[in-house]
Each structure stands twice: as structure tokens, then as C-alpha cells.
PDB file of C-alpha atoms in Angstrom:
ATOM      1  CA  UNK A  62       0.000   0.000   0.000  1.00  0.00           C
ATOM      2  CA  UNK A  63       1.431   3.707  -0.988  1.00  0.00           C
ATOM      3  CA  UNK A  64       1.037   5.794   1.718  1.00  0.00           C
ATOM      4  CA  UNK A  65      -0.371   9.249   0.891  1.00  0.00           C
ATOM      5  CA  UNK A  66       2.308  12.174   1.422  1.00  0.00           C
ATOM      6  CA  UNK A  67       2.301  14.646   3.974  1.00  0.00           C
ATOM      7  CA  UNK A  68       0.226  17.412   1.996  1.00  0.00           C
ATOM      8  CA  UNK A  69      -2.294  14.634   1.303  1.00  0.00           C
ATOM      9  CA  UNK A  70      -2.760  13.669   4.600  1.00  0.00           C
ATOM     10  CA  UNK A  71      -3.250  16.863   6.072  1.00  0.00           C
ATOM     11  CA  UNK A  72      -5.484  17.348   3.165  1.00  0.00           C
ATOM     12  CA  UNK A  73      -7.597  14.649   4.378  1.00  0.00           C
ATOM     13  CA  UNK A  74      -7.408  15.278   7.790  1.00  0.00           C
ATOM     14  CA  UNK A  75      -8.419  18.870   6.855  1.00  0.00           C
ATOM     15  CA  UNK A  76     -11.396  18.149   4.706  1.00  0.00           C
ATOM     16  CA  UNK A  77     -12.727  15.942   8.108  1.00  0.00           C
ATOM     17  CA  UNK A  78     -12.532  18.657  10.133  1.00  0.00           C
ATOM     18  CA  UNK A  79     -14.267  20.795   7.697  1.00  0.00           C
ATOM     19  CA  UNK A  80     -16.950  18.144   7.694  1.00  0.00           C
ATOM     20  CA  UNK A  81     -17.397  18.927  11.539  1.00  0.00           C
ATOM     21  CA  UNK A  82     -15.653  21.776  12.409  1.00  0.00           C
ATOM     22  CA  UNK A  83     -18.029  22.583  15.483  1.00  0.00           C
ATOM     23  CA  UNK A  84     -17.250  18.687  16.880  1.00  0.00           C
ATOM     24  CA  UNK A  85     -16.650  18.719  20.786  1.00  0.00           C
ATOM     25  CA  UNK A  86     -15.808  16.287  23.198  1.00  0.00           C
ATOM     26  CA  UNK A  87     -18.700  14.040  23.528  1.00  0.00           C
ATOM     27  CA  UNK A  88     -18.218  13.015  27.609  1.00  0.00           C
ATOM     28  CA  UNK A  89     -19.857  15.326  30.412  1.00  0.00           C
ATOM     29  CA  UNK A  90     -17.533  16.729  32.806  1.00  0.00           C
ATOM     30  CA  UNK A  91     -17.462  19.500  34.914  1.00  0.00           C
ATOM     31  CA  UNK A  92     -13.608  19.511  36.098  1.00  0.00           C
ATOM     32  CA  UNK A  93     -10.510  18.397  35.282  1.00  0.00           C
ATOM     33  CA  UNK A  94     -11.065  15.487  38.031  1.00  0.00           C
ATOM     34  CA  UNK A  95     -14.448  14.867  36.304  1.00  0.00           C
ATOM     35  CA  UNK A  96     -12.588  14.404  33.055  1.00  0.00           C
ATOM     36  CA  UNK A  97      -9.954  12.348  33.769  1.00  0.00           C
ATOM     37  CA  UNK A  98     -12.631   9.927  35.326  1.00  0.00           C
ATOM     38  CA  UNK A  99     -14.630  10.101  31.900  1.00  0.00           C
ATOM     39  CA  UNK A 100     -12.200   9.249  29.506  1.00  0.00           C
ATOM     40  CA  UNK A 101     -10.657   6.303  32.479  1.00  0.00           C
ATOM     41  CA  UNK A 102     -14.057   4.988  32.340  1.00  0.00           C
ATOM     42  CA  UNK A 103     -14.677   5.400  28.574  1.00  0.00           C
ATOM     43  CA  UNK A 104     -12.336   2.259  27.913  1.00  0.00           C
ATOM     44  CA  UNK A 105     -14.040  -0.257  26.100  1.00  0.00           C
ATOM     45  CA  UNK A 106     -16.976   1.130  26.569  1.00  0.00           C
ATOM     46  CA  UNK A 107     -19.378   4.328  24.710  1.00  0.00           C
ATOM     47  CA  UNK A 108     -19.223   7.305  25.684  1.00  0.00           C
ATOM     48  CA  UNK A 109     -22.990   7.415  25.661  1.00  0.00           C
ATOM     49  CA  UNK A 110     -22.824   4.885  28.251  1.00  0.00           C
ATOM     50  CA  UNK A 111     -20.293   6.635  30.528  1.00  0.00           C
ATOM     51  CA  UNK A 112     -22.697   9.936  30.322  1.00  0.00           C
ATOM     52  CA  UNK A 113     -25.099   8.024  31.844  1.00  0.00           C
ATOM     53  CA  UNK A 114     -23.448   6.678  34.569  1.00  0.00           C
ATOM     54  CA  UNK A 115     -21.056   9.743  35.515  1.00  0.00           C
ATOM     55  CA  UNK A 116     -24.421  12.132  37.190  1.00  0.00           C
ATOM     56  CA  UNK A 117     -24.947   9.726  39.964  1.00  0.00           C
ATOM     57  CA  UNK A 118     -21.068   8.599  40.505  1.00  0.00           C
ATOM     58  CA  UNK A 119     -19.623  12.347  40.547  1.00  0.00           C
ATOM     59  CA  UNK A 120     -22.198  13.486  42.712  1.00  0.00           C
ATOM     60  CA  UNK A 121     -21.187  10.576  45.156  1.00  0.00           C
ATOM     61  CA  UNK A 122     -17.805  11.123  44.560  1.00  0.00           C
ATOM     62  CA  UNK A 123     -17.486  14.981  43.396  1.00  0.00           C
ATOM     63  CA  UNK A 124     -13.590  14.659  44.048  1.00  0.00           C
ATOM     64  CA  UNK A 125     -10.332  12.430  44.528  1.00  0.00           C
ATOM     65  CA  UNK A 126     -11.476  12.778  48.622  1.00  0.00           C
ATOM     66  CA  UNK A 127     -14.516  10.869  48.464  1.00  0.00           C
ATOM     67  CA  UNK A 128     -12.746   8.512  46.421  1.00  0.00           C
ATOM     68  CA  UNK A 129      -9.971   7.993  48.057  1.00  0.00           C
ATOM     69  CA  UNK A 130     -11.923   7.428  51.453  1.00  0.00           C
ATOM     70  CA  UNK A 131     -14.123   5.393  49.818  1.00  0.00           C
ATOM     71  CA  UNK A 132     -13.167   1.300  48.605  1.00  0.00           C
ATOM     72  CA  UNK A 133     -13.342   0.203  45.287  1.00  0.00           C
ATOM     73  CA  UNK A 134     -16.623  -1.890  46.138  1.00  0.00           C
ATOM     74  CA  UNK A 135     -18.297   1.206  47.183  1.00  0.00           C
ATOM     75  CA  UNK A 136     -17.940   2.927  43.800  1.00  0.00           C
ATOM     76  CA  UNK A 137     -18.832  -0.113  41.752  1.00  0.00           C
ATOM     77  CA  UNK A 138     -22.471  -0.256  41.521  1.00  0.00           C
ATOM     78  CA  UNK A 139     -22.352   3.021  40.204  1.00  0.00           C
ATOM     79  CA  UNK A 140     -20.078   1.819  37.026  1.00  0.00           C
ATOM     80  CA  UNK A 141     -21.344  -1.305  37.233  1.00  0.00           C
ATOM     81  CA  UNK A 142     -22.856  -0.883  33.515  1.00  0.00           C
ATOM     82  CA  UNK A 143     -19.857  -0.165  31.840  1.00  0.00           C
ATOM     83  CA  UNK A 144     -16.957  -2.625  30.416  1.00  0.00           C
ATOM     84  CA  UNK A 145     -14.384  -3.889  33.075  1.00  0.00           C
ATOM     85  CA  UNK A 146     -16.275  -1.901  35.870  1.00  0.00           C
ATOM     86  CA  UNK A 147     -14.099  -3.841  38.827  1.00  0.00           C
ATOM     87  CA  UNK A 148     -10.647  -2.658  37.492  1.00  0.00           C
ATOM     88  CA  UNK A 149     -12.626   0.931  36.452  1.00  0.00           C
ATOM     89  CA  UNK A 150     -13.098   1.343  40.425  1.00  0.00           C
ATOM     90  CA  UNK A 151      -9.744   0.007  41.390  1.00  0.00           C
ATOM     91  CA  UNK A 152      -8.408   2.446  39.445  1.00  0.00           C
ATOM     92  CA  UNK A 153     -10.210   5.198  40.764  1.00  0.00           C
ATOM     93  CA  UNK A 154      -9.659   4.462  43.837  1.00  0.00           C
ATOM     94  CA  UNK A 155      -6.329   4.817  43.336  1.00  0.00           C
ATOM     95  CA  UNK A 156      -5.529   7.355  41.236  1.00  0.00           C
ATOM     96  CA  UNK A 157      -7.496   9.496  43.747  1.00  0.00           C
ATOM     97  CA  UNK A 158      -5.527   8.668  46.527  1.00  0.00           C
ATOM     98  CA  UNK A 159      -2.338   9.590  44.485  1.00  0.00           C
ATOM     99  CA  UNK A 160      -4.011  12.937  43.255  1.00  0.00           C
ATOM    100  CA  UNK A 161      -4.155  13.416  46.976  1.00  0.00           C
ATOM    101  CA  UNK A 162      -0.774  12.408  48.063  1.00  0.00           C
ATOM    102  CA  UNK A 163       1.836  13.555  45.164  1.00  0.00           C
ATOM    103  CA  UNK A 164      -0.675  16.472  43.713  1.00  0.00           C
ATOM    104  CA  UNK A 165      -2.726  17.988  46.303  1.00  0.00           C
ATOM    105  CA  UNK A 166      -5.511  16.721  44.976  1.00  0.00           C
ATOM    106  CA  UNK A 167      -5.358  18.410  41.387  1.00  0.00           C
ATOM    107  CA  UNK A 168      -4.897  16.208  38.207  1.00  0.00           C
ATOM    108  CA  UNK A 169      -1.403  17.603  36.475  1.00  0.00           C
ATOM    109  CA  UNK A 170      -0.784  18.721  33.302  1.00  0.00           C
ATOM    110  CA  UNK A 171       1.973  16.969  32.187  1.00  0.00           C
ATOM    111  CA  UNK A 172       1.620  13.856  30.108  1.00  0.00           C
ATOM    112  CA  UNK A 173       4.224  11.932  32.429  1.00  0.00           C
ATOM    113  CA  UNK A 174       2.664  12.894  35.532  1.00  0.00           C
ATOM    114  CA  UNK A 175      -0.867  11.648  34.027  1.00  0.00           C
ATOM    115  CA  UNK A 176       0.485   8.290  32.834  1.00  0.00           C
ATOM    116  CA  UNK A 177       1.795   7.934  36.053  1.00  0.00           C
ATOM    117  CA  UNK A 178      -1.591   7.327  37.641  1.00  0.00           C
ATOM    118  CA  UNK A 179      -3.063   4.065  38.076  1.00  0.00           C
ATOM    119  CA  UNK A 180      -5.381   3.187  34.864  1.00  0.00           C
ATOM    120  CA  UNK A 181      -4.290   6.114  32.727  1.00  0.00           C
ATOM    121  CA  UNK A 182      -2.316   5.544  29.398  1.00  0.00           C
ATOM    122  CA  UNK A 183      -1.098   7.799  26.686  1.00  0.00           C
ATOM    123  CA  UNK A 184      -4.483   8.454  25.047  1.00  0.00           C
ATOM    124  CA  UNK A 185      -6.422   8.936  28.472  1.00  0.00           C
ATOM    125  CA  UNK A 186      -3.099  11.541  29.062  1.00  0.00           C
ATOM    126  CA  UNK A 187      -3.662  13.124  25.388  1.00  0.00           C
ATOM    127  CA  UNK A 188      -7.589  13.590  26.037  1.00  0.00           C
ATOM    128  CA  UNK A 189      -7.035  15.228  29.675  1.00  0.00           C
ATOM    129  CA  UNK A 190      -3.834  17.361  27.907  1.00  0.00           C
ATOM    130  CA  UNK A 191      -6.037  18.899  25.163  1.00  0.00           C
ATOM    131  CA  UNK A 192      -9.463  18.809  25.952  1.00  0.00           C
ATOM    132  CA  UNK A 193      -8.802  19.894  29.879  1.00  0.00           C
ATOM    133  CA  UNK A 194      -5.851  22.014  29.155  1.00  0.00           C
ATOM    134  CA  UNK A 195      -5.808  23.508  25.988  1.00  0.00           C
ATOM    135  CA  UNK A 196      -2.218  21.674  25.622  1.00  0.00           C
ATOM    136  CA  UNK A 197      -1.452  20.406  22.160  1.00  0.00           C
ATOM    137  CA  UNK A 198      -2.014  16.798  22.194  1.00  0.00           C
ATOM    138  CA  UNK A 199      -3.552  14.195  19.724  1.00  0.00           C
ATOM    139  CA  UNK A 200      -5.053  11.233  21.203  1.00  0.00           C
ATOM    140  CA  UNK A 201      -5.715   7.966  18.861  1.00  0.00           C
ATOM    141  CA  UNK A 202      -8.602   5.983  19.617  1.00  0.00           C
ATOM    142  CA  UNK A 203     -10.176   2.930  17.600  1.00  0.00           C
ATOM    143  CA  UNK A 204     -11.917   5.424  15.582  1.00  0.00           C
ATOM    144  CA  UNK A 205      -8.696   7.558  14.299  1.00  0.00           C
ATOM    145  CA  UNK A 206      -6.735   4.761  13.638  1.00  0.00           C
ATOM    146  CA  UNK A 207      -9.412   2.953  11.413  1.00  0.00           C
ATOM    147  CA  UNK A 208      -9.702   6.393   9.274  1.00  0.00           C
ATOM    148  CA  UNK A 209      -5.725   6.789   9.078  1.00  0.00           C
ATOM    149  CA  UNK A 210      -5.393   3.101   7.494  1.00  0.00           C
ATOM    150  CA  UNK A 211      -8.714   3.240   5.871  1.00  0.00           C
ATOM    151  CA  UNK A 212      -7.141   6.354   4.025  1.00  0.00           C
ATOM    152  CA  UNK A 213      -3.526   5.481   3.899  1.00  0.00           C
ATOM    153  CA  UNK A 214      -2.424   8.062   6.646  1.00  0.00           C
ATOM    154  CA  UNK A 215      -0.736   5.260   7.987  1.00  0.00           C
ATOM    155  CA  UNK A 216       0.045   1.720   7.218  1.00  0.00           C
ATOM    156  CA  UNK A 217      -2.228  -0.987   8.276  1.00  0.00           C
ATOM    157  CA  UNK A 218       0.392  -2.724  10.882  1.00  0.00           C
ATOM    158  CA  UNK A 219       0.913   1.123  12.427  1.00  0.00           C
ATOM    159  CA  UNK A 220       0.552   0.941  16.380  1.00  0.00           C
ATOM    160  CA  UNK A 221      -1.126   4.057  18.327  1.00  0.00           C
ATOM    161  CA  UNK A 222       1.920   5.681  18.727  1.00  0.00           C
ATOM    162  CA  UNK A 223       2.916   5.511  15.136  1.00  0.00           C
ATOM    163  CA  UNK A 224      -0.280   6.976  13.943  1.00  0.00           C
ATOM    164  CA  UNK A 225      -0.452   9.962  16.477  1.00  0.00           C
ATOM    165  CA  UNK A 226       3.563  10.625  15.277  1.00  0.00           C
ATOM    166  CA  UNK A 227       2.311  10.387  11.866  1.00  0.00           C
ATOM    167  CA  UNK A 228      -0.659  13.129  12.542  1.00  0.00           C
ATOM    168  CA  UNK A 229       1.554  15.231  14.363  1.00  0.00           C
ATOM    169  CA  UNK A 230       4.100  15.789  11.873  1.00  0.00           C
ATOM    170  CA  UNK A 231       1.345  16.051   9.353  1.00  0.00           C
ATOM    171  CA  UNK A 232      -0.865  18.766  11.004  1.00  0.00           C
ATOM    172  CA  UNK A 233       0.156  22.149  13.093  1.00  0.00           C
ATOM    173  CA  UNK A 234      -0.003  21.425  16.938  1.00  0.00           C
ATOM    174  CA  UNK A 235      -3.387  23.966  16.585  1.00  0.00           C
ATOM    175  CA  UNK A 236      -5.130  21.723  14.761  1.00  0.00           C
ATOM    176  CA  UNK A 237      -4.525  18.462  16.309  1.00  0.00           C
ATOM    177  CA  UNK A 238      -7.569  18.840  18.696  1.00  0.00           C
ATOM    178  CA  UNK A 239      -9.974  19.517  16.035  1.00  0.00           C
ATOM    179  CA  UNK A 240      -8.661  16.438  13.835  1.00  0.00           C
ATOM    180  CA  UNK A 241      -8.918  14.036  16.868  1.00  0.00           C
ATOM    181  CA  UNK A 242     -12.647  15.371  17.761  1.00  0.00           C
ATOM    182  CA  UNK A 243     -13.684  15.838  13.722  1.00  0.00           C
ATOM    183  CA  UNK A 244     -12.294  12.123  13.608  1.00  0.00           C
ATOM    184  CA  UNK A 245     -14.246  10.665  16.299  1.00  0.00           C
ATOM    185  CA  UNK A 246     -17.951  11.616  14.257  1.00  0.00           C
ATOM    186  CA  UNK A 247     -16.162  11.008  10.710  1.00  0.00           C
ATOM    187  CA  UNK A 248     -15.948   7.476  12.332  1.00  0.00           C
ATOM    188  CA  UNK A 249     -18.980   6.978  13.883  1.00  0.00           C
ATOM    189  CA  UNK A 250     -20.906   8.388  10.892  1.00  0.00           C
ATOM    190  CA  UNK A 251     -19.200   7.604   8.046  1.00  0.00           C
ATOM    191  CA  UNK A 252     -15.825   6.204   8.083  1.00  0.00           C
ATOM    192  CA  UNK A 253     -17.754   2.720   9.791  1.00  0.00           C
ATOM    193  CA  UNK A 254     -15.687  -0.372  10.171  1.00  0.00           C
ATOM    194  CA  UNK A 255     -17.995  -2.019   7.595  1.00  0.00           C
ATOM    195  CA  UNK A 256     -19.468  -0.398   4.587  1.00  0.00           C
ATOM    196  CA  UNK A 257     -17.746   3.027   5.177  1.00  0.00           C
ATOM    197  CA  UNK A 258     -19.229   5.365   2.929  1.00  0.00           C
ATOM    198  CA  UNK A 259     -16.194   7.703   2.667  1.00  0.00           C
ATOM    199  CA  UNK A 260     -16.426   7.542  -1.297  1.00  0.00           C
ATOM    200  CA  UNK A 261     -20.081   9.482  -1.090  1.00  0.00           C
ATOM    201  CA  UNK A 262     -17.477  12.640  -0.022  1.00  0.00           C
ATOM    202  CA  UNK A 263     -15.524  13.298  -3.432  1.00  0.00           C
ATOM    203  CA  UNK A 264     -13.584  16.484  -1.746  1.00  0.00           C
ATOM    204  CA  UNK A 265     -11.733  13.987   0.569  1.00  0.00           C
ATOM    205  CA  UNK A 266      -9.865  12.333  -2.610  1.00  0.00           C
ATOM    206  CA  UNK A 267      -9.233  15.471  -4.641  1.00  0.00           C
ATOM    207  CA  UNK A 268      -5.307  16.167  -4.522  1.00  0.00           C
ATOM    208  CA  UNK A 269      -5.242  18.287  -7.962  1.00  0.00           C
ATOM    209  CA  UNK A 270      -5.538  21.199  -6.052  1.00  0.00           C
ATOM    210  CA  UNK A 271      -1.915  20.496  -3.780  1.00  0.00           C
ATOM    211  CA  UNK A 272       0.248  20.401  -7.103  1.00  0.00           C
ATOM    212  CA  UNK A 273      -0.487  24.389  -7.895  1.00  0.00           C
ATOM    213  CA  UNK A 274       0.518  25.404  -4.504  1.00  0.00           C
TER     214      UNK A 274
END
């Protein structure tokens, strides 16, 4: 597979966002604790489902203190809807008591302190970075990576890593938060794992354009 080159990625990538370019973040929070619960609990699961769950749990638990004092059994039956609920309130257990411990209770802002916490990886860390923080940051999900192979951004083999490398160098640090939030409804709407119907959008494909600039 020919990979596209770096003007027609980011003319890709581009033409998504002008698809959606009013696309927000599609959990509820209220706070930076809020959100980094959200996107924790998200895992495996929709967000639609989280949304649901998150009214009752953060108004039991409106901070890492009530958390942290509480056990892991207590905050189950509030997740108990969602995808690997047990390790969900393990992890928020924990990460709550280390909020409280090594960050006086406020959820950092650097992608090595976030990754440090108990259930939260480099997307989770990318999500909280951007969408909390305004930070630059460009977080691949199931839904990015299928359009980056589906449209030879990326090769198929590419890990999550690769792919948010790949988008980085592509597309201007402003822009990375629209792609990745542009991306997520391209995905669910269009770009489907089966029977995408990305060909019914001709302006995604036409590169003439690039060679006169």
C-alpha cells in the first residue's frame, strides 16, 4: 500500500474537520477530576454509556477525597454498567488517593505525571492534555486509527503511537484537537468499520488542487 504524502494527509485530515468543524468532546464533565474519570471509564466502553453513569457517581464522589476514602466496592455499583467496571473502580480508587498524596488533589498537566496514575495511558493523558488544558495533544482511539489506514495516513500494521507521530508531523499542533474530535464523528458516521461510505465525499480524494501550490 502507498502511503499518501504529507500534503495529502493533512489534506484529508483537513477536509474531516471541515466536515465537523463545530465537533466537541462528547463526555460530560465538569472539572478536570471529572474528566480524567470520563475518559478512564470510557475504555471499552461508549461514551454514551459513561454519560449516563457519571451524574450519579460524581455526585457521590465529586472529588479524589470521596474517592480515596471510599473502597473500590463502594464505587462499583455506580459503574457497574460499563466494560471492566471492577478494574474501572480500582483504578479510581487509586488514582485518587495519588491525586491526593503527590498532587494535592489536582490532576497535572503533564503527560508523564498523568500516565503515572493508576489506569491512565497515553491516550487517556492526550484527552485530559487537550481537551482539559488547551495543551497540544492528539489522542488515537479505535476510531482515528481505522480512518488513518482506511485512508492510507498510515500503514495498516501502524501501532497508536505511530499513527499519532504520523498526525503530528502532518498537522500544526493547533489543529490536532480539532482532527482528533472531527475524527471521532467522521468514524462513527461515516468512516464505519464495515461499509464506510467515505467515497459518497468526493472532496476527501481530490489532490489536484496540492500540485499548484
Amino acid at each position: 500500500m502507498v502511503l499518501l504524502s504529507k500534503k495529502k494527509a493533512r489534506h484529508v485530515i483537513e477536509e474531516i474537520i471541515a466536515l465537523f468543524p463545530d465537533a466537541k468532546p462528547s463526555l460530560d464533565f465538569r472539572s478536570h477530576y471529572e474528566l480524567l474519570i470520563a475518559v478512564m471509564l470510557s475504555a471499552q466502553t461508549t461514551d454514551a454509556a459513561v454519560n449516563k453513569a457519571t451524574p450519579a457517581l460524581f455526585k457521590r464522589f465529586p472529588s479524589p477525597k470521596e474517592a480515596a476514602e471510599a473502597r473500590p466496592a463502594d464505587i462499583e455499583p455506580y459503574i457497574s454498567k460499563l466494560g471492566l467496571y471492577r478494574n474501572k473502580a480500582r483504578f479510581m480508587h487509586e488514582l485518587s488517593i495519588q491525586l491526593l498524596e503527590r498532587f494535592d488533589g489536582q490532576v497535572p498537566k503533564t503527560r508523564s505525571d498523568l500516565e503515572s496514575l493508576p489506569g491512565i495511558g497515553r491516550k487517556t493523558a492526550n484527552v485530559v492534555l487537550s481537551v482539559g488544558f488547551g495543551i497540544p495533544a492528539f489522542a488515537v482511539d479505535t476510531h482515528v486509527s481505522r480512518i488513518c489506514k482506511h485512508h492510507k495516513i498510515v500503514k495498516q500494521s501502524a501501532t497508536p503511537l505511530e499513527i499519532e507521530k504520523r498526525v503530528t508531523d502532518v498537522l500544526p499542533p493547533e489543529l490536532w484537537l480539532p482532527a482528533h474530535q472531527a475524527m471521532i464523528i467522521f468514524g462513527r458516521t461515516i468512516c464505519h468499520p464495515k461499509n464506510p461510505t467515505c467515497d459518497q465525499y468526493p472532496q476527501l480524494y481530490q489532490f489536484d488542487s496540492l500540485n499548484k501550490k
